[in-house]
Backbone as CSV, one residue per row, in Angstrom:
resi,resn,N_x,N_y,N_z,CA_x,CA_y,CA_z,C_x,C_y,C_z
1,UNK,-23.931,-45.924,36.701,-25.001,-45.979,37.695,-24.462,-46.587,38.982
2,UNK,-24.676,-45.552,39.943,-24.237,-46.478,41.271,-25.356,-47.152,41.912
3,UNK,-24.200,-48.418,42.525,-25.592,-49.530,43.135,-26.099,-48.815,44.713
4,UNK,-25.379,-48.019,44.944,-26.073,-47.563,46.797,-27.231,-46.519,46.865
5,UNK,-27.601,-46.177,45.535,-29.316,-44.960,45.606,-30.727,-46.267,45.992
6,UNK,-31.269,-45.625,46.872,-32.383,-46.386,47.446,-33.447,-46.469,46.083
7,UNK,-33.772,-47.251,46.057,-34.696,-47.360,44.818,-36.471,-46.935,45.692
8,UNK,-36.478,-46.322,46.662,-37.600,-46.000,46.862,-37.264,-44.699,47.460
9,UNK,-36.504,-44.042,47.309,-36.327,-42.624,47.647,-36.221,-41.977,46.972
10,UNK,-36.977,-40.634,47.256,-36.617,-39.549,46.074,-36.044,-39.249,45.573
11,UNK,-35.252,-39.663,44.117,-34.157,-38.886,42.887,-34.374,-37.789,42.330
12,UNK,-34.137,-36.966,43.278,-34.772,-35.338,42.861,-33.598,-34.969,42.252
13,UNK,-33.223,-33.624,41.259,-32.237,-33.558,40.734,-31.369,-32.544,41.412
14,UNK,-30.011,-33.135,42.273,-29.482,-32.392,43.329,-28.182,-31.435,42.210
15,UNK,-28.400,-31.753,41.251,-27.108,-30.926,40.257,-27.792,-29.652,40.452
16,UNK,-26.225,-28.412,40.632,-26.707,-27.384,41.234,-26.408,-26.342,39.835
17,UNK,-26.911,-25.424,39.454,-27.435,-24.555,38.801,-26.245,-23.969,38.882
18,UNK,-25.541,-23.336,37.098,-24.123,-22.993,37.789,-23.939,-22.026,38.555
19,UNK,-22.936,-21.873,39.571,-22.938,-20.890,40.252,-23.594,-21.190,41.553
20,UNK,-24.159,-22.103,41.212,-24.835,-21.864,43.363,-24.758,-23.001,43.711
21,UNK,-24.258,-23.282,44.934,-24.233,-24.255,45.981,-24.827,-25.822,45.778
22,UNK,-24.824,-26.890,46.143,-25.196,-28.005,45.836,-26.379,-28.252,46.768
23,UNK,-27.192,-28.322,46.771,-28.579,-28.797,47.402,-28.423,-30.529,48.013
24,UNK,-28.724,-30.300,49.604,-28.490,-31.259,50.080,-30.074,-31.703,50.904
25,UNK,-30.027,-33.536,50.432,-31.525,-33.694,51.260,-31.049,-35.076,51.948
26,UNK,-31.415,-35.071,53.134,-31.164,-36.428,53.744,-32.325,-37.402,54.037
27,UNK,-32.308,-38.685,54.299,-33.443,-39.250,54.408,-32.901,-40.516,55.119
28,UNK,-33.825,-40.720,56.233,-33.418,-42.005,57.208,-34.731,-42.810,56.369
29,UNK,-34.129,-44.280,56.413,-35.066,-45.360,55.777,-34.777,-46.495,57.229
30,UNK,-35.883,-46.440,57.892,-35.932,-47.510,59.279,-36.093,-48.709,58.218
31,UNK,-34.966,-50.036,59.063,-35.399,-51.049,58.296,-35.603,-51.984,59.620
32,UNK,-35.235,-52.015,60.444,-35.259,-52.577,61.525,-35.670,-52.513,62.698
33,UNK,-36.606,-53.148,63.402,-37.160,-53.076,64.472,-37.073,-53.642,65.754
34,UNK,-36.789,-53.625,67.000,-36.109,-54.397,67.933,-37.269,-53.813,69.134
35,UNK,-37.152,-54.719,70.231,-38.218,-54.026,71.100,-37.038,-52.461,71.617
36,UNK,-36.289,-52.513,71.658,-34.794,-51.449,72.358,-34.916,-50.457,71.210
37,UNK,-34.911,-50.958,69.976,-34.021,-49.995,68.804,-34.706,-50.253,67.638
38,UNK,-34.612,-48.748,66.659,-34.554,-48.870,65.671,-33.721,-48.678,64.676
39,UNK,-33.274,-49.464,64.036,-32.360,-49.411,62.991,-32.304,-49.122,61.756
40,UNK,-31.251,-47.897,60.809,-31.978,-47.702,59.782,-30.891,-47.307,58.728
41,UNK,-30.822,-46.133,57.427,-30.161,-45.962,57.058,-29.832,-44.618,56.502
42,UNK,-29.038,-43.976,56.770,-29.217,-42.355,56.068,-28.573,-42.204,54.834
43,UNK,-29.002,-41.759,53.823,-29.413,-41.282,52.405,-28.858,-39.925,52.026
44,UNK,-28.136,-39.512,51.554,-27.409,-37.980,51.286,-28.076,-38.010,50.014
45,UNK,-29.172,-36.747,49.375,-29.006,-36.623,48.030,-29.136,-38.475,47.494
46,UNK,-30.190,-38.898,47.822,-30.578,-40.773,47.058,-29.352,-41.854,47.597
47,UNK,-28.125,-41.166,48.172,-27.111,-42.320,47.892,-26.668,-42.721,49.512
48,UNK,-26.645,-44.470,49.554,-26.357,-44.270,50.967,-25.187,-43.466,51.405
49,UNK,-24.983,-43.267,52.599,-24.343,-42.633,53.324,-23.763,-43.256,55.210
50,UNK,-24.447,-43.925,55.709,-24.803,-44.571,57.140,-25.371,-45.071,57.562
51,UNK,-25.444,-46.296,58.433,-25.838,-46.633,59.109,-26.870,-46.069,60.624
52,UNK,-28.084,-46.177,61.157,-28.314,-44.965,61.965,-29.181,-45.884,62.922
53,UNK,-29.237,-44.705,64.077,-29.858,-45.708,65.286,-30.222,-44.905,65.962
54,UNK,-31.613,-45.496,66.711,-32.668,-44.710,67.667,-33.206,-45.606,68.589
55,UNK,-34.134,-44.762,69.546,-34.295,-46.168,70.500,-35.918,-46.838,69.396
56,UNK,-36.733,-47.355,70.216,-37.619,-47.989,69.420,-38.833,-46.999,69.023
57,UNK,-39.379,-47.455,68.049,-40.304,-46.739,67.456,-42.004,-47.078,67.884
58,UNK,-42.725,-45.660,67.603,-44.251,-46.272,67.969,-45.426,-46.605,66.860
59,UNK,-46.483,-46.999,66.957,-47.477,-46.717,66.442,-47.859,-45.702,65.496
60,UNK,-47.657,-46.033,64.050,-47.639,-44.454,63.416,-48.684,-43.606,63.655
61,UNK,-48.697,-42.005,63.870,-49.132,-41.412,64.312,-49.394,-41.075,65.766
62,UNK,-48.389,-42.090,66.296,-48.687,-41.742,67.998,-47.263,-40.922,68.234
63,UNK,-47.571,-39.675,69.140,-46.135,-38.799,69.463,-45.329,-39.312,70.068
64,UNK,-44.219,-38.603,70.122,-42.687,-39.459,70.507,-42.639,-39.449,72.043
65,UNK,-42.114,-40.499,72.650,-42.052,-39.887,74.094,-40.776,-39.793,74.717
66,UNK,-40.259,-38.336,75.301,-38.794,-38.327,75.552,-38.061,-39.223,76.015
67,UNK,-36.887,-39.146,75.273,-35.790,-40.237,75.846,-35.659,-41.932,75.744
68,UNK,-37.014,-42.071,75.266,-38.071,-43.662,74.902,-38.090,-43.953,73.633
69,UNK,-38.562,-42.671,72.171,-38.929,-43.671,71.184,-38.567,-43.035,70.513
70,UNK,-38.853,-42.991,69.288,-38.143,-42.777,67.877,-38.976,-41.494,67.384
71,UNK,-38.397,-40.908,66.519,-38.659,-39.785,66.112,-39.560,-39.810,65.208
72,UNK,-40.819,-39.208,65.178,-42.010,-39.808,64.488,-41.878,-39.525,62.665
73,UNK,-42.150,-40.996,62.136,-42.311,-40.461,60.636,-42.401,-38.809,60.299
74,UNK,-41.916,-38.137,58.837,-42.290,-37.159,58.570,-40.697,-36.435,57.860
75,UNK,-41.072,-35.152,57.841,-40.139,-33.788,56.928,-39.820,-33.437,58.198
76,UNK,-38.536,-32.971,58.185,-37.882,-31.741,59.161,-37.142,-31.252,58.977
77,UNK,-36.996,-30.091,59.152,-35.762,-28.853,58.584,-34.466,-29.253,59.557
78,UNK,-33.529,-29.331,59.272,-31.993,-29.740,59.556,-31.835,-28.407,60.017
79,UNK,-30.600,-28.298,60.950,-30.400,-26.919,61.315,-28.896,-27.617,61.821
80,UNK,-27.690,-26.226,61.382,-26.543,-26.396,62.009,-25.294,-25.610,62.695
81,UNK,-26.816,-24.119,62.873,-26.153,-23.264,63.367,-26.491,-23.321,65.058
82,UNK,-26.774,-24.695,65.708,-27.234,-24.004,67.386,-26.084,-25.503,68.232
83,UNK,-25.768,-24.255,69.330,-25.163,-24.990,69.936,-26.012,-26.151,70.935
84,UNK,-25.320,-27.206,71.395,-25.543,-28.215,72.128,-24.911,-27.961,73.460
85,UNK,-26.253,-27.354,74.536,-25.251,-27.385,75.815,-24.290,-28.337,76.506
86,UNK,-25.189,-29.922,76.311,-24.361,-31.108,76.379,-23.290,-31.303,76.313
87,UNK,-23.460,-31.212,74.420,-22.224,-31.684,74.165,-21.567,-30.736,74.028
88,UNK,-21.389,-29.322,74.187,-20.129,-28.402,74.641,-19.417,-28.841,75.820
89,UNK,-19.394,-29.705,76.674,-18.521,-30.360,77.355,-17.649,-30.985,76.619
90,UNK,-16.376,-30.276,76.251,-14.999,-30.891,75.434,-14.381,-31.820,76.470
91,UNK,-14.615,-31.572,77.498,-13.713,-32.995,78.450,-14.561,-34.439,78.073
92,UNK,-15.492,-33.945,78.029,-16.600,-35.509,78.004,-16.658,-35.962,76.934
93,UNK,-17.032,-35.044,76.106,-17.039,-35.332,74.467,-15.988,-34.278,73.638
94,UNK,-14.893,-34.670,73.294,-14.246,-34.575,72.456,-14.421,-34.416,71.407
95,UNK,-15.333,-35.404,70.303,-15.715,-35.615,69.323,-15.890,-34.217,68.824
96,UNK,-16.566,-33.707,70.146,-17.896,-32.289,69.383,-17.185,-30.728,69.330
97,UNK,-15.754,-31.374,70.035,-15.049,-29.810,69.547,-14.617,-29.044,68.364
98,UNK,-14.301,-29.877,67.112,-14.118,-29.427,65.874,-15.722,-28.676,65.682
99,UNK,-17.004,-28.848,65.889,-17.592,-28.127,65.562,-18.258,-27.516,66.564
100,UNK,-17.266,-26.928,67.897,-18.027,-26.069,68.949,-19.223,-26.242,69.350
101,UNK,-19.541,-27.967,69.541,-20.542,-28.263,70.129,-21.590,-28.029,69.409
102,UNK,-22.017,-27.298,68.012,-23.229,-27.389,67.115,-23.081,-28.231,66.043
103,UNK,-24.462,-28.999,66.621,-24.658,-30.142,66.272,-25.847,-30.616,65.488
104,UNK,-25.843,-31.212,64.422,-27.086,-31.363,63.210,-28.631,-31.563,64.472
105,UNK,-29.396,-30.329,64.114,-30.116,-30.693,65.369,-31.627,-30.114,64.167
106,UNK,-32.641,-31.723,64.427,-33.865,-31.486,63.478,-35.130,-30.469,64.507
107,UNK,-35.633,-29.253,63.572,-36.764,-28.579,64.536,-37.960,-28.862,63.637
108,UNK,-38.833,-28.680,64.670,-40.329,-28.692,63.977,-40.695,-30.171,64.238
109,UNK,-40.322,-31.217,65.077,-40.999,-32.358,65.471,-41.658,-32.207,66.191
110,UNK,-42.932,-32.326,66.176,-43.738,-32.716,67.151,-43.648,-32.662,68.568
111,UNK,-43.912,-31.783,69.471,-43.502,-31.759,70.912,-42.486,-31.629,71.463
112,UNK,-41.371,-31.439,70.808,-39.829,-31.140,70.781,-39.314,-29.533,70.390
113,UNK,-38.374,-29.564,71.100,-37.885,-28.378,70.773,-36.998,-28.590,69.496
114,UNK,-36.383,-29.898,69.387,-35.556,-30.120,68.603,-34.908,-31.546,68.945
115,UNK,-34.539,-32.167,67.652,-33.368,-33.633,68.605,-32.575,-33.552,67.296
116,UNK,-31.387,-34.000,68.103,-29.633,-33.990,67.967,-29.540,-35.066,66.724
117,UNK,-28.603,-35.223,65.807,-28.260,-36.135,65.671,-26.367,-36.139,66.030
118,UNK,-26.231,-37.037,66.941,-24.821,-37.384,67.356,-24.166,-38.585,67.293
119,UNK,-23.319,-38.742,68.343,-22.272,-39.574,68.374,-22.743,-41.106,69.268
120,UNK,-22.867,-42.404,69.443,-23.806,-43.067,69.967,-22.995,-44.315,69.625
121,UNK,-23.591,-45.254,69.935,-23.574,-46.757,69.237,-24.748,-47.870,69.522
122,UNK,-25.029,-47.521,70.871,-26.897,-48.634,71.803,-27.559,-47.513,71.734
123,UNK,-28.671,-48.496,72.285,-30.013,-47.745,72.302,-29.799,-46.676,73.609
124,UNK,-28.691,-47.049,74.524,-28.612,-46.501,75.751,-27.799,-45.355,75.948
125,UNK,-26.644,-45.205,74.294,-26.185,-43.987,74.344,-27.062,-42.665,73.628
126,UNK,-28.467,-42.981,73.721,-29.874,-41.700,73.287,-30.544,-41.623,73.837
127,UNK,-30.815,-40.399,74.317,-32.195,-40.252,74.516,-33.220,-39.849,73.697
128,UNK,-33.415,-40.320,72.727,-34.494,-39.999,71.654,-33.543,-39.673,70.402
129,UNK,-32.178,-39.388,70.322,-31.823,-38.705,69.386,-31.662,-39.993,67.813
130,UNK,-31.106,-39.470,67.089,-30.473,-40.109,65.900,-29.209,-40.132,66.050
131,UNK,-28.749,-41.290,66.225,-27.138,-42.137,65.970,-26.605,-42.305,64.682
132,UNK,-25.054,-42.354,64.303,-24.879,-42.448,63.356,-23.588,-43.563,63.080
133,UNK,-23.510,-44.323,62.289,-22.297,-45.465,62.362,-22.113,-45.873,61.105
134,UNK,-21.038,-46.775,60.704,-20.280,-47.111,59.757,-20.915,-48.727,59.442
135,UNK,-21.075,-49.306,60.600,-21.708,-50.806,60.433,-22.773,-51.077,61.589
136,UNK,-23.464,-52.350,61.237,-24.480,-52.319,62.258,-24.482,-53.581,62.898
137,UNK,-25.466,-53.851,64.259,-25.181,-55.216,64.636,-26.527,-55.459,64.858
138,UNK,-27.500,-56.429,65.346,-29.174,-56.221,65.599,-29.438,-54.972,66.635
139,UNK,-28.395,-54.988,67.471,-28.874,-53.526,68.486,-28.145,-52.613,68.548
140,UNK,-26.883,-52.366,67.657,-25.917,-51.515,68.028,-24.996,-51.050,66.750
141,UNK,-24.639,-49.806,66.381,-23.980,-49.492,65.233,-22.737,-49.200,65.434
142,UNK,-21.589,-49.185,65.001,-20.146,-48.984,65.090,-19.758,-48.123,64.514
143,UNK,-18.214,-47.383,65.045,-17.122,-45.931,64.505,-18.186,-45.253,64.230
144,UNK,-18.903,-45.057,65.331,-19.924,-43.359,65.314,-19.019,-42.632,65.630
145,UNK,-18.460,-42.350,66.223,-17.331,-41.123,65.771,-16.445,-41.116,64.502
146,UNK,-16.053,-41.726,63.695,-15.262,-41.440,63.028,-16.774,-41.275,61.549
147,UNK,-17.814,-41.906,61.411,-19.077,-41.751,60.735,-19.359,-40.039,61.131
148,UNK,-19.921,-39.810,62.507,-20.227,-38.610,62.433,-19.292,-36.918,62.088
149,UNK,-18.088,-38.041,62.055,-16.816,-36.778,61.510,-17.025,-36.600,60.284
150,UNK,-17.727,-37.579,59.142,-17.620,-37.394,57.798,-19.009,-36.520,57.774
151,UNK,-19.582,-37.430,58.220,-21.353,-36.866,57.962,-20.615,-35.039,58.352
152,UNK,-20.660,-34.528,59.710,-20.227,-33.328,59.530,-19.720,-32.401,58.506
153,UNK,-18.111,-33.367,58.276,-17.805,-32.438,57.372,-18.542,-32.238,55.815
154,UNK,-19.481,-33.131,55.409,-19.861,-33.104,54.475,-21.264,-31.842,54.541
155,UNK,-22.232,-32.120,56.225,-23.272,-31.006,56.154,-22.398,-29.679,56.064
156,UNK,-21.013,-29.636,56.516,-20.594,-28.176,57.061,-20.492,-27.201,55.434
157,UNK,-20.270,-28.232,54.036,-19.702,-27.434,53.384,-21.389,-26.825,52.733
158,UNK,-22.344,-27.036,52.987,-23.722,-26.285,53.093,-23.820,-25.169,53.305
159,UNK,-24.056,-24.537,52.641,-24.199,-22.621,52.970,-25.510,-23.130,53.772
160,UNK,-25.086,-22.225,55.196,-26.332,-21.817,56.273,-27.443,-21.154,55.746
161,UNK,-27.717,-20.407,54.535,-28.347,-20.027,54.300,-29.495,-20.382,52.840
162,UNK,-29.026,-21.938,52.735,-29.929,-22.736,52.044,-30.496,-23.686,53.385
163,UNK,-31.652,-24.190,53.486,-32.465,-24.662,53.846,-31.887,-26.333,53.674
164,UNK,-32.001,-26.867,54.544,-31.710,-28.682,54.603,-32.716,-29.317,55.174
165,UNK,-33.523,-30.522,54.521,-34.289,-31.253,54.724,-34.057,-32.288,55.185
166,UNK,-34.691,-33.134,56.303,-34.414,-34.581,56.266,-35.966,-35.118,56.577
167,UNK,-35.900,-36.419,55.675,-37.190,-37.480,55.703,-36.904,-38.604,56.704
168,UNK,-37.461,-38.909,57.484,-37.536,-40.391,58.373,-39.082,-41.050,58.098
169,UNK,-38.566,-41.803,57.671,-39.658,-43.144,56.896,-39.116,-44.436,57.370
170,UNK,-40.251,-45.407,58.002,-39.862,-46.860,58.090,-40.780,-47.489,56.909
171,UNK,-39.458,-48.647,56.699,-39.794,-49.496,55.736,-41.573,-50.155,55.724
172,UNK,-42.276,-50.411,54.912,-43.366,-50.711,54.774,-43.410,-51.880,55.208
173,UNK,-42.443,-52.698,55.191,-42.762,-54.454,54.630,-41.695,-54.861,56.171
174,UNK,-41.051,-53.770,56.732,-39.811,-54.411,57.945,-41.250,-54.250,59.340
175,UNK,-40.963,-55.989,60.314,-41.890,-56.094,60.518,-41.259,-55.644,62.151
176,UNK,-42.563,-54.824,63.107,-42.227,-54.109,64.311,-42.890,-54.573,65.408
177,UNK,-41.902,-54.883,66.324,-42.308,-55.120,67.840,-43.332,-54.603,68.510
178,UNK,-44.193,-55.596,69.148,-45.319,-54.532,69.962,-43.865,-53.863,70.996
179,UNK,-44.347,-52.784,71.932,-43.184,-52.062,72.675,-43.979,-51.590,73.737
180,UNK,-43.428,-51.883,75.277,-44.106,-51.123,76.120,-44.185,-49.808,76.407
181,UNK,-44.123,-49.039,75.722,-43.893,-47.409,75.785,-45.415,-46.560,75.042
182,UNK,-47.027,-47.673,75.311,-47.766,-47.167,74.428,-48.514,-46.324,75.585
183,UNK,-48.261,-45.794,76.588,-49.309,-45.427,77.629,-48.312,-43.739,78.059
């Protein structure tokens, strides 16, 4: 038994049926709240996986507001076939050339066309998106690039043509900043 499966996340049974592909589900668990940031943890299939970071979060049930807050509780389909005009700039970002600038990008949020999850470390390298890192500090996560190289290669070996889920849930009991971003 490994000690890193969240004991409040779904242990659905990801063993794959012989012959077909391994079924992959991700799940951010916010544990941390800052008036700047939220801090949290991503979940591959129950087992940790990362460290993760967004700017701050709202009022559940209130919509996200660009570039400001966190991506509202809920299900969203993962997608990893669309490019990132952004980050197709290989001079600027480097990182994003092994995968031609397409980048784990969640659709179906709320008022969004879609948000990224990338390469980051503050609240100031997102605008709304999901960060990803190896360790954390109260406002800031570390080796997001060398984190989002694994996370990659691990979504890439996913046949495009199974469906990928991810859950973002904050902790029940982690306690949250009032935040000026309610108007």
């Amino acid at each position: 038994m490994t000690t890193n499966a969240h004991p409040h996340l779904s242990q659905k049974d990801t063993s794959p049926a012989e012959g077909q592909p391994e079924m992959v589900s991700l799940a951010v668990w916010r544990t941390h709240f800052t008036t700047n940031a939220t801090l949290g943890a991503l979940y591959i299939n129950g087992q940790f996986f990362c460290h993760t970071l967004e700017p701050c979060t709202r009022a559940s049930g209130s919509p996200k507001i660009p570039g400001k807050t966190a991506i509202p509780e809920g299900r969203y389909r993962l997608r990893l076939d669309l490019v990132s005009p952004r980050f197709s700039n290989f001079i600027r970002y480097p990182w994003a050339r092994p995968w031609n600038g397409k980048l784990p990008f969640l659709y179906n949020v709320p008022g969004f066309s879609g948000i990224l999850i990338h390469v980051g470390n503050t609240p100031f390298d997102t605008a709304g998106c999901l960060l990803v890192g190896e360790a954390k500090t109260p406002e800031c996560i570390l080796n997001s690039v060398a984190t989002f190289r694994r996370l990659m290669m691990r979504l890439c070996r996913h046949p495009l043509h199974i469906p990928i889920y991810i859950s973002v849930r904050n902790h029940p009991k982690a306690q949250r900043p009032l935040v000026g971003h309610e108007g």
